[in-house]
mmCIF file of C-alpha atoms in Angstrom:
data_model
loop_
_atom_site.group_PDB
_atom_site.id
_atom_site.type_symbol
_atom_site.label_atom_id
_atom_site.label_comp_id
_atom_site.label_asym_id
_atom_site.label_seq_id
_atom_site.Cartn_x
_atom_site.Cartn_y
_atom_site.Cartn_z
ATOM 1 C CA MET A 14 10.253 -9.987 0.855
ATOM 2 C CA ASP A 15 6.246 -10.118 1.249
ATOM 3 C CA ARG A 16 4.264 -9.886 -1.807
ATOM 4 C CA VAL A 17 1.771 -7.463 -1.632
ATOM 5 C CA TYR A 18 -0.958 -8.244 -4.132
ATOM 6 C CA VAL A 19 -2.938 -5.355 -5.632
ATOM 7 C CA CYS A 20 -5.055 -7.476 -8.219
ATOM 8 C CA ASN A 21 -6.256 -10.770 -6.792
ATOM 9 C CA CYS A 22 -7.994 -11.795 -9.813
ATOM 10 C CA PHE A 23 -4.602 -11.900 -11.691
ATOM 11 C CA GLY A 24 -1.800 -12.176 -8.928
ATOM 12 C CA VAL A 25 -0.469 -8.755 -10.138
ATOM 13 C CA THR A 26 1.908 -7.183 -6.841
ATOM 14 C CA GLU A 27 2.354 -3.721 -5.954
ATOM 15 C CA ALA A 28 6.142 -4.201 -7.403
ATOM 16 C CA GLN A 29 4.838 -5.036 -10.702
ATOM 17 C CA VAL A 30 2.293 -1.960 -10.904
ATOM 18 C CA LYS A 31 5.244 0.354 -9.478
ATOM 19 C CA LYS A 32 7.857 -1.536 -12.425
ATOM 20 C CA HIS A 33 5.039 -0.618 -14.990
ATOM 21 C CA ALA A 34 5.102 2.397 -13.778
ATOM 22 C CA GLU A 35 8.531 3.501 -13.386
ATOM 23 C CA GLY A 36 8.338 2.267 -17.382
ATOM 24 C CA GLY A 37 6.306 5.323 -18.116
ATOM 25 C CA ALA A 38 2.511 3.797 -17.365
ATOM 26 C CA CYS A 39 0.930 6.738 -15.478
ATOM 27 C CA THR A 40 -2.938 5.780 -15.255
ATOM 28 C CA PRO A 41 -4.867 2.499 -14.322
ATOM 29 C CA ARG A 42 -5.682 1.987 -17.982
ATOM 30 C CA GLN A 43 -2.193 2.057 -19.088
ATOM 31 C CA ILE A 44 -1.333 -0.611 -15.929
ATOM 32 C CA ALA A 45 -4.107 -2.724 -17.073
ATOM 33 C CA SER A 46 -2.464 -3.103 -20.663
ATOM 34 C CA GLU A 47 0.651 -4.368 -19.284
ATOM 35 C CA CYS A 48 -0.753 -6.806 -17.021
ATOM 36 C CA LYS A 49 -4.303 -7.033 -17.273
ATOM 37 C CA ALA A 50 -4.541 -5.486 -13.222
ATOM 38 C CA GLY A 51 -7.981 -3.926 -12.900
ATOM 39 C CA THR A 52 -9.838 -5.458 -16.204
ATOM 40 C CA ASP A 53 -11.709 -8.170 -13.932
ATOM 41 C CA CYS A 54 -13.809 -7.162 -11.181
ATOM 42 C CA GLY A 55 -12.470 -3.665 -11.017
ATOM 43 C CA SER A 56 -11.859 -3.530 -7.399
ATOM 44 C CA CYS A 57 -7.826 -2.768 -7.415
ATOM 45 C CA VAL A 58 -8.571 0.442 -9.635
ATOM 46 C CA ARG A 59 -8.401 2.493 -6.324
ATOM 47 C CA ARG A 60 -5.586 1.027 -5.335
ATOM 48 C CA ILE A 61 -3.553 1.037 -8.734
ATOM 49 C CA GLN A 62 -4.636 4.997 -8.472
ATOM 50 C CA ALA A 63 -3.168 5.624 -5.224
ATOM 51 C CA LEU A 64 0.204 4.026 -6.114
ATOM 52 C CA LEU A 65 0.281 6.309 -8.897
ATOM 53 C CA GLY A 66 -0.741 9.289 -7.225
ATOM 54 C CA ARG A 67 -3.316 12.213 -8.143
ATOM 55 C CA GLY A 68 -0.730 14.360 -9.811
ATOM 56 C CA ALA A 69 -0.009 14.931 -13.348
ATOM 57 C CA CYS A 70 0.807 12.158 -15.912
ATOM 58 C CA PRO A 71 4.756 12.344 -15.242
ATOM 59 C CA ARG A 72 7.151 12.826 -18.493
ATOM 60 C CA ARG A 73 9.027 10.410 -20.083
ATOM 61 C CA GLU A 74 11.897 12.462 -19.349
ATOM 62 C CA LEU A 75 11.688 11.866 -15.310
ATOM 63 C CA VAL A 76 11.946 8.210 -16.369
ATOM 64 C CA ASP A 77 14.580 8.816 -18.368
ATOM 65 C CA GLU A 78 16.647 10.991 -15.682
ATOM 66 C CA GLY A 79 16.251 8.175 -13.097
ATOM 67 C CA ARG A 80 13.812 10.383 -11.247
ATOM 68 C CA PRO A 81 10.788 9.031 -9.476
ATOM 69 C CA VAL A 82 7.426 8.939 -11.133
ATOM 70 C CA LEU A 83 5.519 7.147 -7.862
ATOM 71 C CA SER A 84 3.842 8.983 -5.345
ATOM 72 C CA GLU A 85 4.935 7.833 -1.440
ATOM 73 C CA VAL A 86 1.128 7.027 -0.870
ATOM 74 C CA SER A 87 0.032 4.075 1.709
ATOM 75 C CA VAL A 88 -3.693 2.860 1.709
ATOM 76 C CA SER A 89 -4.359 0.415 3.871
ATOM 77 C CA ALA A 90 -6.469 -2.139 2.917
ATOM 78 C CA ALA A 91 -9.619 -0.709 5.065
ATOM 79 C CA GLU A 92 -9.719 2.365 3.233
ATOM 80 C CA VAL A 93 -10.159 0.789 -0.585
ATOM 81 C CA PRO A 94 -13.963 -0.962 -1.311
ATOM 82 C CA VAL A 95 -13.599 -4.646 -1.748
ATOM 83 C CA SER A 96 -16.455 -4.274 -4.245
ATOM 84 C CA ALA A 97 -18.567 -2.220 -5.879
ATOM 85 C CA THR A 98 -21.351 -4.169 -3.495
ATOM 86 C CA GLU A 99 -20.384 -2.181 -1.012
ATOM 87 C CA VAL A 100 -21.966 0.765 -2.104
ATOM 88 C CA PRO A 101 -25.968 0.997 -1.402
ATOM 89 C CA VAL A 102 -27.619 0.661 -4.330
ATOM 90 C CA SER A 103 -30.512 2.986 -3.096
ATOM 91 C CA ALA A 104 -27.702 5.765 -2.169
ATOM 92 C CA SER A 105 -26.599 5.695 -6.050
ATOM 93 C CA LEU A 106 -30.228 5.763 -7.231
ATOM 94 C CA ASP A 107 -31.318 9.129 -5.286
ATOM 95 C CA GLU A 108 -28.108 10.777 -6.561
ATOM 96 C CA ALA A 109 -29.852 9.895 -10.202
ATOM 97 C CA ALA A 110 -33.138 10.917 -9.465
#
């Protein structure tokens, strides 16, 4: 089986993120506390959010009942920024003014 890495900084795979989510983690911060994903460069946080879905945090009962807690979202690498340097500095400065 191919490994799809979500966090290259810490070598965290999509399967590992899904495993933590199935265990009840429902925010990128909770995923980070489990496996450090998203705590170094931060470029994987949006991918983690996509894997977790945009709905309300799933309740623990869903996990206990064996019901799915992950959304079926597929995000291509082209949709996720590689780093914060892809955002033009002038754009963020213009918005702040």
